[in-house]
Amino acid sequence: MALDRLGSSLYDAIKKVFKSSVVDEATVKELVRDIQRALLQADVNVQLVLGISKRIEERALNEKVPPGISRREHVIKVVYEELTRFLGEKPVPIQLESGKKFILMLVGIQGSGKTTHAAKLARYYQKKGLKVAVICADTYRPGAYAQLQQLAARINVPLYGDPKAKDPVKVVAQGLKQFPDKDIVIVDTAGRHKEEQELIKEMKNLEKAIRPNEVMMVIDGTIGQQALVQAKTFHEATPIGSILVTKLDGSARGGGALSAVAATGAPIKFIGTGEKVEDIEQFIPSRFVGRLLGMGDMETLLEKVKEAEIKVPEKKAKAIMSGKFTLTDMYEQFEAVKGMGPFKKVLQMLPGMSRGIPDEMLNTAEGRLERWRVIIQSMRPEEKDNPKVINSSRGRRIVRGAGTTEKDVKELLKQYVMMRRMLMMMRRKKGKLPFMGGQGFPTDFK
Ligand SMILES: Nc1nc2c(ncn2[C@@H]2O[C@H](COP(=O)(O)OP(=O)(O)OP(=O)(O)O)[C@@H](O)[C@H]2O)c(=O)[nH]1
Ligand SMILES: [Mg+2]
């Protein structure tokens, strides 16, 4: 994600806290200054930056450190919590009433990503097992219907629209008749108008006529803190139920957009992170911050695994979380993530893999994975179960068997130890501190 830069500057700021020999007022002040700089660079509004820094500083310096955690950990926890709060409440998922269809209407200015995200959302809910349809209510832009038709066909979602129609209200009414037994109908609206006022007028009319269960505003994340004005203008016209911030893959100003929108109090429900139909994520502030800071986001990963319909038997998941993580498990984990989309993105969600891996390494990761696969295949069951038994003679046999080098085998084992350690840490800290630390973090802090 292009929020990478924000992530890595925040990460660097926190790393200093880990490295400093004492955590005192000076450390906290420096941390706060570093965070300010990082946020400002991501186009976060100055007032918002001052607000969050004040809270972090106050809590970090004055709050009593709870028993069982160090001051160092407490400071990090405060940063994590405040950043999470900064990005708003955890959004409520849509509530379906049985037997009733849920109408979700997308609104937003031209080019914000409505049509693309109508398809992404359709796919998202389809994968959750719902019966989905889309309606093209953009009667202005030539080609709007064809664009949505193409996208909908690709994901096998029925579409209603009429490229010749002039009145979006009629189109939607017709469309709703076509889809009596759907769980959710997503309405894509026009963004192309001479003036914003006209667009807003149409949106109001549509809202009155259709009575959608939820109006979701689509905002282009690349506009940074200007998102605030846009969200406010729309909200004043029609109460916006939720927000979807798009193009966070291509923007250094995403932090600005997200924080500005969160400041309006409207919940950000989803973020768009690419042009492909899978590039959508439910937005959950705590997870998002976790990943931004390189904490390796187990929850998101697990959700993706579930979505990709990779069955990790519950027994096995439990075994892994209880500390029994073998090379076979690692192998399966890598295999599983392979089918889950751009490898680099998925890899970043694995614990301990999120930071400190240079880009070129991530890019060759797929090739490396293939070598690791062969190496693990060349091992005996007892070695896969307990890699500690791999001594130098066993090591040589594996190298020969896999037709690889000693370096590769060592690297694989190192990676294994690291992932295992991360999983153990997650287990130990469960419910205490959501902070896992990424690769490159001093993991042996007290
Ligand atoms: N990189 C990236 N591109 C996106 C994303 N969402 C949309 N786009 C691109 O942005 C452009 C505009 O997207 P549309 O979905 O057509 O926008 P729209 O809001 O429907 O536009 P109008 O119908 O003209 O109002 C397209 O080229 C999309 O591929 C995203 O999350 N990331
Ligand atoms: Mg469109």
Short mmCIF file of C-alpha atoms and ligand atoms in Angstrom, two decimals:
data_model
loop_
_atom_site.label_atom_id
_atom_site.label_comp_id
_atom_site.label_asym_id
_atom_site.label_seq_id
_atom_site.Cartn_x
_atom_site.Cartn_y
_atom_site.Cartn_z
CA MET A 1 0.00 0.00 0.00
CA ALA A 2 1.12 3.47 -0.60
CA LEU A 3 0.43 4.15 3.02
CA ASP A 4 3.66 2.26 3.43
CA ARG A 5 5.58 5.43 3.97
CA LEU A 6 3.34 6.55 6.77
CA GLY A 7 3.60 3.07 8.20
CA SER A 8 7.34 2.98 8.09
CA SER A 9 7.82 6.43 9.59
CA LEU A 10 5.48 5.55 12.44
CA TYR A 11 7.30 2.29 12.81
CA ASP A 12 10.65 4.06 12.93
CA ALA A 13 9.31 6.38 15.59
CA ILE A 14 8.22 3.45 17.72
CA LYS A 15 11.42 1.56 17.11
CA LYS A 16 13.31 4.37 18.79
CA VAL A 17 11.26 3.78 21.91
CA PHE A 18 12.20 0.13 21.84
CA LYS A 19 15.84 0.92 21.41
CA SER A 20 16.29 3.66 23.95
CA SER A 21 17.80 2.50 27.20
CA VAL A 22 15.29 4.37 29.33
CA VAL A 23 11.82 5.56 28.50
CA ASP A 24 11.51 8.98 30.05
CA GLU A 25 9.96 12.32 29.25
CA ALA A 26 12.52 13.08 26.57
CA THR A 27 11.83 9.77 24.82
CA VAL A 28 8.11 10.42 24.84
CA LYS A 29 8.54 13.95 23.54
CA GLU A 30 10.72 12.74 20.73
CA LEU A 31 8.23 10.01 19.89
CA VAL A 32 5.43 12.53 19.75
CA ARG A 33 7.44 14.80 17.46
CA ASP A 34 8.23 11.89 15.15
CA ILE A 35 4.58 10.90 15.01
CA GLN A 36 3.57 14.47 14.24
CA ARG A 37 6.02 14.61 11.38
CA ALA A 38 4.82 11.29 9.96
CA LEU A 39 1.17 12.29 10.10
CA LEU A 40 1.73 15.70 8.58
CA GLN A 41 3.60 14.12 5.72
CA ALA A 42 0.59 11.91 5.06
CA ASP A 43 -1.52 15.06 4.73
CA VAL A 44 -3.27 14.73 8.04
CA ASN A 45 -4.88 17.97 9.14
CA VAL A 46 -2.74 20.06 11.51
CA GLN A 47 -5.44 20.43 14.15
CA LEU A 48 -6.02 16.71 14.17
CA VAL A 49 -2.30 16.10 14.49
CA LEU A 50 -2.06 18.46 17.44
CA GLY A 51 -5.02 16.77 19.07
CA ILE A 52 -3.63 13.28 18.83
CA SER A 53 -0.13 14.27 19.88
CA LYS A 54 -1.45 15.98 22.97
CA ARG A 55 -3.40 12.90 23.97
CA ILE A 56 -0.49 10.57 23.36
CA GLU A 57 1.88 12.75 25.33
CA GLU A 58 -0.50 13.18 28.24
CA ARG A 59 -1.35 9.54 28.54
CA ALA A 60 2.20 8.34 28.01
CA LEU A 61 3.58 10.65 30.67
CA ASN A 62 0.80 10.71 33.23
CA GLU A 63 -1.10 7.47 33.09
CA LYS A 64 -0.24 4.91 35.68
CA VAL A 65 1.44 1.94 34.05
CA PRO A 66 -0.72 -1.12 34.70
CA PRO A 67 0.97 -3.95 36.55
CA GLY A 68 2.67 -6.56 34.44
CA ILE A 69 3.70 -4.34 31.58
CA SER A 70 6.71 -2.12 31.25
CA ARG A 71 6.60 1.61 30.65
CA ARG A 72 7.98 0.92 27.22
CA GLU A 73 5.09 -1.34 26.35
CA HIS A 74 2.64 1.06 27.85
CA VAL A 75 3.86 3.90 25.65
CA ILE A 76 3.48 1.75 22.55
CA LYS A 77 0.06 0.67 23.66
CA VAL A 78 -1.00 4.29 24.05
CA VAL A 79 0.20 5.09 20.53
CA TYR A 80 -1.64 2.11 19.14
CA GLU A 81 -4.85 2.97 20.95
CA GLU A 82 -4.80 6.63 20.07
CA LEU A 83 -4.11 5.97 16.40
CA THR A 84 -6.94 3.48 16.38
CA ARG A 85 -9.29 5.96 17.97
CA PHE A 86 -8.12 8.54 15.48
CA LEU A 87 -9.47 6.40 12.67
CA GLY A 88 -12.92 6.12 14.10
CA GLU A 89 -15.27 3.57 15.50
CA LYS A 90 -15.40 0.00 14.47
CA PRO A 91 -18.10 -0.03 11.79
CA VAL A 92 -21.25 -2.05 12.21
CA PRO A 93 -21.75 -4.62 9.45
CA ILE A 94 -24.96 -4.34 7.47
CA GLN A 95 -27.96 -5.87 9.19
CA LEU A 96 -30.03 -8.03 6.90
CA GLU A 97 -33.63 -8.68 7.81
CA SER A 98 -34.75 -12.04 6.60
CA GLY A 99 -37.04 -11.91 3.62
CA LYS A 100 -36.19 -8.28 2.94
CA LYS A 101 -33.65 -7.01 0.54
CA PHE A 102 -31.07 -4.56 1.61
CA ILE A 103 -30.61 -1.65 -0.75
CA LEU A 104 -27.16 -0.14 -0.68
CA MET A 105 -26.81 3.06 -2.66
CA LEU A 106 -23.38 4.33 -3.61
CA VAL A 107 -22.87 8.05 -4.08
CA GLY A 108 -19.87 10.22 -4.73
CA ILE A 109 -18.30 12.61 -7.16
CA GLN A 110 -17.08 11.73 -10.61
CA GLY A 111 -14.24 9.27 -10.75
CA SER A 112 -14.23 8.50 -7.04
CA GLY A 113 -14.61 4.81 -7.75
CA LYS A 114 -18.35 4.09 -7.39
CA THR A 115 -18.72 1.76 -10.34
CA THR A 116 -15.53 -0.15 -9.58
CA HIS A 117 -16.60 -0.56 -5.98
CA ALA A 118 -20.16 -1.53 -6.82
CA ALA A 119 -18.58 -4.60 -8.38
CA LYS A 120 -16.10 -5.11 -5.55
CA LEU A 121 -18.86 -4.92 -2.96
CA ALA A 122 -21.01 -7.28 -4.97
CA ARG A 123 -18.16 -9.74 -4.97
CA TYR A 124 -17.51 -9.18 -1.28
CA TYR A 125 -21.08 -9.99 -0.25
CA GLN A 126 -21.38 -12.76 -2.79
CA LYS A 127 -18.41 -14.44 -1.15
CA LYS A 128 -20.19 -14.15 2.17
CA GLY A 129 -22.91 -16.29 0.66
CA LEU A 130 -25.49 -13.58 -0.02
CA LYS A 131 -27.63 -13.26 -3.12
CA VAL A 132 -26.46 -10.06 -4.73
CA ALA A 133 -27.53 -7.92 -7.69
CA VAL A 134 -26.41 -4.55 -8.99
CA ILE A 135 -28.33 -1.74 -10.65
CA CYS A 136 -26.76 0.86 -12.86
CA ALA A 137 -28.49 4.14 -12.08
CA ASP A 138 -25.94 6.23 -13.91
CA THR A 139 -27.96 7.55 -16.81
CA TYR A 140 -25.52 10.34 -17.59
CA ARG A 141 -22.18 8.97 -18.52
CA PRO A 142 -22.09 7.17 -21.84
CA GLY A 143 -20.53 3.82 -21.26
CA ALA A 144 -21.48 3.68 -17.59
CA TYR A 145 -23.77 0.73 -18.18
CA ALA A 146 -21.24 -1.12 -20.31
CA GLN A 147 -18.57 -0.63 -17.66
CA LEU A 148 -20.69 -2.10 -14.91
CA GLN A 149 -21.98 -4.83 -17.17
CA GLN A 150 -18.47 -5.98 -17.88
CA LEU A 151 -17.53 -5.99 -14.22
CA ALA A 152 -20.72 -7.76 -13.15
CA ALA A 153 -20.38 -10.41 -15.82
CA ARG A 154 -16.89 -11.21 -14.68
CA ILE A 155 -18.09 -12.01 -11.17
CA ASN A 156 -21.35 -13.55 -12.24
CA VAL A 157 -23.62 -11.05 -10.57
CA PRO A 158 -26.90 -10.10 -12.26
CA LEU A 159 -27.20 -6.52 -13.37
CA TYR A 160 -30.12 -4.33 -14.27
CA GLY A 161 -29.74 -1.16 -16.28
CA ASP A 162 -30.96 0.56 -19.38
CA PRO A 163 -28.35 2.38 -21.42
CA LYS A 164 -31.05 4.46 -23.10
CA ALA A 165 -32.94 5.51 -20.01
CA LYS A 166 -32.89 9.09 -18.81
CA ASP A 167 -34.49 8.86 -15.41
CA PRO A 168 -32.43 7.06 -12.75
CA VAL A 169 -35.42 6.79 -10.39
CA LYS A 170 -37.33 4.76 -12.96
CA VAL A 171 -34.35 2.58 -13.68
CA VAL A 172 -33.95 1.71 -10.03
CA ALA A 173 -37.67 1.01 -9.60
CA GLN A 174 -37.55 -1.32 -12.61
CA GLY A 175 -34.41 -2.96 -11.33
CA LEU A 176 -35.82 -3.63 -7.89
CA LYS A 177 -38.76 -5.37 -9.54
CA GLN A 178 -36.34 -7.60 -11.41
CA PHE A 179 -34.68 -8.76 -8.25
CA PRO A 180 -37.43 -9.78 -5.82
CA ASP A 181 -35.44 -12.43 -4.02
CA LYS A 182 -32.02 -10.91 -3.58
CA ASP A 183 -30.49 -10.28 -0.19
CA ILE A 184 -28.68 -7.17 -1.22
CA VAL A 185 -29.00 -4.85 -4.19
CA ILE A 186 -26.20 -2.40 -4.85
CA VAL A 187 -27.12 0.77 -6.72
CA ASP A 188 -24.38 2.55 -8.65
CA THR A 189 -25.19 6.21 -9.28
CA ALA A 190 -23.83 8.92 -11.55
CA GLY A 191 -21.06 11.27 -10.59
CA ARG A 192 -20.85 13.26 -13.74
CA HIS A 193 -22.66 16.54 -13.48
CA LYS A 194 -21.86 20.02 -14.48
CA GLU A 195 -21.99 21.15 -10.89
CA GLU A 196 -21.86 19.60 -7.53
CA GLN A 197 -25.22 21.13 -6.68
CA GLU A 198 -26.94 19.19 -9.43
CA LEU A 199 -25.30 16.00 -8.38
CA ILE A 200 -26.46 16.53 -4.85
CA LYS A 201 -29.98 17.29 -6.03
CA GLU A 202 -30.15 14.04 -7.93
CA MET A 203 -28.78 12.15 -5.00
CA LYS A 204 -31.47 13.60 -2.76
CA ASN A 205 -34.20 12.70 -5.23
CA LEU A 206 -32.95 9.20 -5.63
CA GLU A 207 -32.69 8.75 -1.91
CA LYS A 208 -36.27 9.91 -1.40
CA ALA A 209 -37.61 7.70 -4.16
CA ILE A 210 -35.65 4.54 -3.42
CA ARG A 211 -35.36 4.75 0.35
CA PRO A 212 -32.15 2.76 0.47
CA ASN A 213 -31.25 1.01 3.69
CA GLU A 214 -27.88 2.61 3.54
CA VAL A 215 -26.23 5.38 1.57
CA MET A 216 -22.54 4.72 1.22
CA MET A 217 -20.37 7.56 0.11
CA VAL A 218 -17.39 6.75 -2.05
CA ILE A 219 -14.43 9.08 -1.56
CA ASP A 220 -11.19 9.13 -3.50
CA GLY A 221 -8.41 8.71 -0.93
CA THR A 222 -5.89 10.57 -3.04
CA ILE A 223 -7.50 13.91 -2.23
CA GLY A 224 -6.13 13.77 1.31
CA GLN A 225 -7.70 15.98 3.94
CA GLN A 226 -10.01 17.61 1.41
CA ALA A 227 -12.11 14.52 1.94
CA LEU A 228 -13.50 16.29 4.97
CA VAL A 229 -15.26 19.01 2.97
CA GLN A 230 -16.61 16.50 0.50
CA ALA A 231 -18.00 14.22 3.16
CA LYS A 232 -19.61 17.16 4.96
CA THR A 233 -21.24 18.58 1.84
CA PHE A 234 -22.80 15.26 0.98
CA HIS A 235 -23.83 14.50 4.51
CA GLU A 236 -25.70 17.76 4.80
CA ALA A 237 -27.74 16.86 1.73
CA THR A 238 -28.49 13.26 2.61
CA PRO A 239 -27.46 11.51 5.76
CA ILE A 240 -24.50 9.37 4.79
CA GLY A 241 -24.61 6.01 6.52
CA SER A 242 -21.10 4.93 5.79
CA ILE A 243 -18.01 5.76 3.82
CA LEU A 244 -15.78 3.87 1.47
CA VAL A 245 -12.36 5.41 0.89
CA THR A 246 -10.81 4.29 -2.39
CA LYS A 247 -7.42 4.30 -4.08
CA LEU A 248 -5.46 3.85 -0.92
CA ASP A 249 -2.99 1.82 -2.93
CA GLY A 250 -1.88 4.78 -4.94
CA SER A 251 -1.82 7.58 -2.48
CA ALA A 252 0.67 9.03 -0.07
CA ARG A 253 -2.17 11.10 1.35
CA GLY A 254 -4.38 8.25 2.44
CA GLY A 255 -3.73 8.93 6.10
CA GLY A 256 -5.09 12.42 5.57
CA ALA A 257 -8.23 11.19 3.88
CA LEU A 258 -8.93 8.51 6.46
CA SER A 259 -8.40 10.72 9.47
CA ALA A 260 -10.39 13.60 7.97
CA VAL A 261 -13.33 11.36 7.26
CA ALA A 262 -13.14 9.69 10.65
CA ALA A 263 -13.24 13.15 12.23
CA THR A 264 -16.73 13.71 10.80
CA GLY A 265 -17.98 10.79 12.81
CA ALA A 266 -19.20 8.88 9.76
CA PRO A 267 -17.99 5.31 9.92
CA ILE A 268 -15.54 4.19 7.27
CA LYS A 269 -16.76 0.72 6.38
CA PHE A 270 -14.50 -0.28 3.56
CA ILE A 271 -11.31 0.76 1.86
CA GLY A 272 -10.38 0.19 -1.75
CA THR A 273 -6.81 -0.78 -2.35
CA GLY A 274 -6.48 -1.43 -6.06
CA GLU A 275 -8.21 -1.73 -9.38
CA LYS A 276 -9.00 -5.40 -9.20
CA VAL A 277 -12.29 -6.74 -7.94
CA GLU A 278 -10.66 -8.34 -4.89
CA ASP A 279 -9.00 -5.13 -3.81
CA ILE A 280 -11.47 -4.21 -1.10
CA GLU A 281 -11.25 -4.62 2.63
CA GLN A 282 -13.52 -4.10 5.51
CA PHE A 283 -12.06 -1.22 7.45
CA ILE A 284 -11.41 -1.98 11.07
CA PRO A 285 -9.31 0.75 12.68
CA SER A 286 -7.45 -1.46 15.14
CA ARG A 287 -6.43 -3.90 12.46
CA PHE A 288 -5.55 -1.18 10.08
CA VAL A 289 -3.27 0.51 12.57
CA GLY A 290 -1.76 -2.82 13.46
CA ARG A 291 -0.83 -3.44 9.91
CA LEU A 292 0.29 0.10 9.31
CA LEU A 293 2.71 -0.29 12.15
CA GLY A 294 3.83 -3.67 10.92
CA MET A 295 2.30 -5.78 13.60
CA GLY A 296 1.32 -8.54 11.27
CA ASP A 297 -2.39 -8.81 11.24
CA MET A 298 -3.52 -12.25 12.15
CA GLU A 299 -7.21 -11.40 12.19
CA THR A 300 -7.29 -10.00 8.69
CA LEU A 301 -5.27 -12.89 7.48
CA LEU A 302 -7.57 -15.41 9.06
CA GLU A 303 -10.55 -13.71 7.49
CA LYS A 304 -8.91 -13.85 4.10
CA VAL A 305 -8.13 -17.49 4.59
CA LYS A 306 -11.74 -18.11 5.41
CA GLU A 307 -12.87 -16.21 2.38
CA ALA A 308 -10.56 -18.07 0.10
CA GLU A 309 -12.34 -21.13 1.38
CA ILE A 310 -9.20 -22.73 2.53
CA LYS A 311 -10.19 -25.02 5.26
CA VAL A 312 -7.88 -24.84 8.19
CA PRO A 313 -9.38 -27.44 10.48
CA GLU A 314 -10.21 -25.97 13.83
CA LYS A 315 -8.18 -28.59 15.61
CA LYS A 316 -5.16 -27.59 13.67
CA ALA A 317 -5.68 -23.87 14.22
CA LYS A 318 -5.91 -24.56 17.93
CA ALA A 319 -2.76 -26.64 17.87
CA ILE A 320 -0.90 -23.87 16.10
CA MET A 321 -2.06 -21.27 18.53
CA SER A 322 -1.06 -23.44 21.42
CA GLY A 323 2.48 -23.44 20.19
CA LYS A 324 2.64 -26.53 18.04
CA PHE A 325 3.69 -25.01 14.79
CA THR A 326 5.59 -27.40 12.58
CA LEU A 327 7.28 -27.01 9.24
CA THR A 328 4.33 -28.84 7.73
CA ASP A 329 2.07 -26.11 9.08
CA MET A 330 4.32 -23.47 7.67
CA TYR A 331 4.31 -25.20 4.33
CA GLU A 332 0.53 -25.34 4.35
CA GLN A 333 0.30 -21.73 5.36
CA PHE A 334 2.44 -20.71 2.43
CA GLU A 335 0.48 -22.91 0.09
CA ALA A 336 -2.74 -21.41 1.36
CA VAL A 337 -1.68 -17.82 0.92
CA LYS A 338 -0.51 -18.54 -2.58
CA GLY A 339 -4.07 -18.72 -3.83
CA MET A 340 -5.11 -15.58 -2.06
CA GLY A 341 -4.07 -12.85 -4.39
CA PRO A 342 -0.95 -10.77 -4.82
CA PHE A 343 1.60 -12.61 -2.84
CA LYS A 344 3.30 -9.54 -1.53
CA LYS A 345 0.13 -8.21 0.00
CA VAL A 346 -0.77 -11.44 1.66
CA LEU A 347 2.72 -11.96 2.96
CA GLN A 348 2.56 -8.64 4.71
CA MET A 349 -0.30 -9.92 6.76
CA LEU A 350 1.57 -12.85 8.18
CA PRO A 351 2.90 -12.29 11.65
CA GLY A 352 6.51 -11.32 11.66
CA MET A 353 6.63 -10.81 7.96
CA SER A 354 5.23 -7.37 7.71
CA ARG A 355 8.22 -5.16 8.15
CA GLY A 356 11.84 -5.32 7.42
CA ILE A 357 11.53 -7.32 4.26
CA PRO A 358 12.98 -5.28 1.43
CA ASP A 359 10.79 -4.93 -1.62
CA GLU A 360 13.09 -6.82 -3.92
CA MET A 361 13.02 -9.68 -1.52
CA LEU A 362 9.24 -9.69 -1.44
CA ASN A 363 9.22 -9.74 -5.17
CA THR A 364 11.41 -12.78 -5.33
CA ALA A 365 9.49 -14.35 -2.50
CA GLU A 366 7.46 -16.46 -4.83
CA GLY A 367 10.57 -18.11 -6.23
CA ARG A 368 11.96 -18.58 -2.78
CA LEU A 369 8.73 -20.18 -1.69
CA GLU A 370 9.10 -22.73 -4.42
CA ARG A 371 12.60 -23.60 -3.17
CA TRP A 372 11.33 -23.87 0.39
CA ARG A 373 8.58 -26.14 -0.77
CA VAL A 374 11.06 -28.53 -2.29
CA ILE A 375 13.25 -28.37 0.79
CA ILE A 376 10.38 -29.21 3.12
CA GLN A 377 9.38 -32.03 0.82
CA SER A 378 12.87 -33.48 1.14
CA MET A 379 12.58 -33.72 4.88
CA ARG A 380 11.62 -36.72 6.90
CA PRO A 381 8.43 -36.54 8.98
CA GLU A 382 10.31 -36.26 12.26
CA GLU A 383 12.27 -33.34 10.86
CA LYS A 384 9.17 -31.53 9.74
CA ASP A 385 7.61 -32.12 13.11
CA ASN A 386 10.56 -30.95 15.08
CA PRO A 387 13.17 -29.10 13.04
CA LYS A 388 15.46 -29.04 16.06
CA VAL A 389 16.63 -32.54 15.15
CA ILE A 390 18.15 -31.25 11.94
CA ASN A 391 21.87 -31.53 12.60
CA SER A 392 24.59 -31.00 10.05
CA SER A 393 24.45 -34.49 8.54
CA ARG A 394 20.69 -34.34 8.18
CA GLY A 395 21.14 -30.86 6.78
CA ARG A 396 23.54 -32.14 4.12
CA ARG A 397 21.11 -34.87 3.16
CA ILE A 398 18.30 -32.35 2.76
CA VAL A 399 20.50 -30.06 0.66
CA ARG A 400 21.35 -32.96 -1.62
CA GLY A 401 17.79 -34.22 -1.80
CA ALA A 402 16.34 -30.85 -2.67
CA GLY A 403 19.14 -29.93 -5.02
CA THR A 404 19.60 -26.69 -3.17
CA THR A 405 22.16 -24.87 -1.07
CA GLU A 406 22.88 -24.85 2.60
CA LYS A 407 22.07 -21.16 2.65
CA ASP A 408 18.53 -21.79 1.46
CA VAL A 409 17.94 -24.40 4.12
CA LYS A 410 19.27 -22.14 6.83
CA GLU A 411 17.11 -19.33 5.62
CA LEU A 412 14.04 -21.48 5.67
CA LEU A 413 14.77 -22.63 9.22
CA LYS A 414 15.36 -19.07 10.32
CA GLN A 415 12.05 -18.02 8.88
CA TYR A 416 10.37 -20.90 10.61
CA VAL A 417 11.82 -19.97 13.99
CA MET A 418 10.70 -16.43 13.49
CA MET A 419 7.15 -17.27 12.59
CA ARG A 420 6.93 -19.65 15.48
CA ARG A 421 8.19 -17.03 17.86
CA MET A 422 5.62 -14.55 16.57
CA LEU A 423 2.82 -17.02 17.08
CA MET A 424 4.00 -17.75 20.60
CA MET A 425 4.16 -14.07 21.38
CA MET A 426 0.69 -13.56 20.08
CA ARG A 427 -0.52 -16.27 22.35
CA ARG A 428 1.28 -14.96 25.39
CA LYS A 429 0.14 -11.42 24.91
CA LYS A 430 -3.39 -12.29 23.99
CA GLY A 431 -5.81 -9.91 25.55
CA LYS A 432 -3.03 -7.87 27.00
CA LEU A 433 -1.28 -6.03 24.26
CA PRO A 434 -2.28 -6.34 20.65
CA PHE A 435 1.22 -5.43 19.66
CA MET A 436 3.20 -8.20 18.06
CA GLY A 437 6.27 -6.52 16.71
CA GLY A 438 7.39 -7.21 13.21
CA GLN A 439 10.51 -8.63 11.78
CA GLY A 440 13.32 -6.33 12.64
CA PHE A 441 11.79 -5.47 15.94
CA PRO A 442 13.87 -6.36 18.92
CA THR A 443 11.68 -9.24 19.96
CA ASP A 444 13.47 -9.96 23.20
CA PHE A 445 12.39 -6.83 25.00
CA LYS A 446 11.43 -7.18 28.60
N1 LIG B 1 -5.66 2.22 -8.03
C1 LIG B 1 -6.96 2.24 -7.81
N2 LIG B 1 -7.77 2.65 -8.79
C2 LIG B 1 -9.09 2.67 -8.57
C3 LIG B 1 -9.64 2.27 -7.32
N3 LIG B 1 -10.97 2.42 -7.41
C4 LIG B 1 -11.24 2.89 -8.64
N4 LIG B 1 -10.11 3.05 -9.35
C5 LIG B 1 -9.97 3.57 -10.72
O1 LIG B 1 -10.50 4.87 -10.75
C6 LIG B 1 -11.15 5.12 -11.98
C7 LIG B 1 -12.56 5.61 -11.77
O2 LIG B 1 -13.33 4.58 -11.19
P1 LIG B 1 -14.89 4.42 -11.40
O3 LIG B 1 -15.34 3.27 -10.60
O4 LIG B 1 -15.23 4.41 -12.84
O5 LIG B 1 -15.41 5.77 -10.75
P2 LIG B 1 -16.89 6.32 -10.69
O6 LIG B 1 -17.05 6.96 -9.35
O7 LIG B 1 -17.85 5.26 -11.04
O8 LIG B 1 -16.84 7.44 -11.82
P3 LIG B 1 -18.10 8.13 -12.55
O9 LIG B 1 -19.02 7.04 -12.93
O10 LIG B 1 -17.52 8.86 -13.70
O11 LIG B 1 -18.68 9.04 -11.54
C8 LIG B 1 -11.08 3.82 -12.77
O12 LIG B 1 -10.04 3.89 -13.68
C9 LIG B 1 -10.79 2.78 -11.69
O13 LIG B 1 -10.07 1.69 -12.21
C10 LIG B 1 -8.74 1.84 -6.27
O14 LIG B 1 -9.11 1.49 -5.15
N5 LIG B 1 -7.43 1.85 -6.60
MG MG B 2 -19.36 5.19 -12.44
#
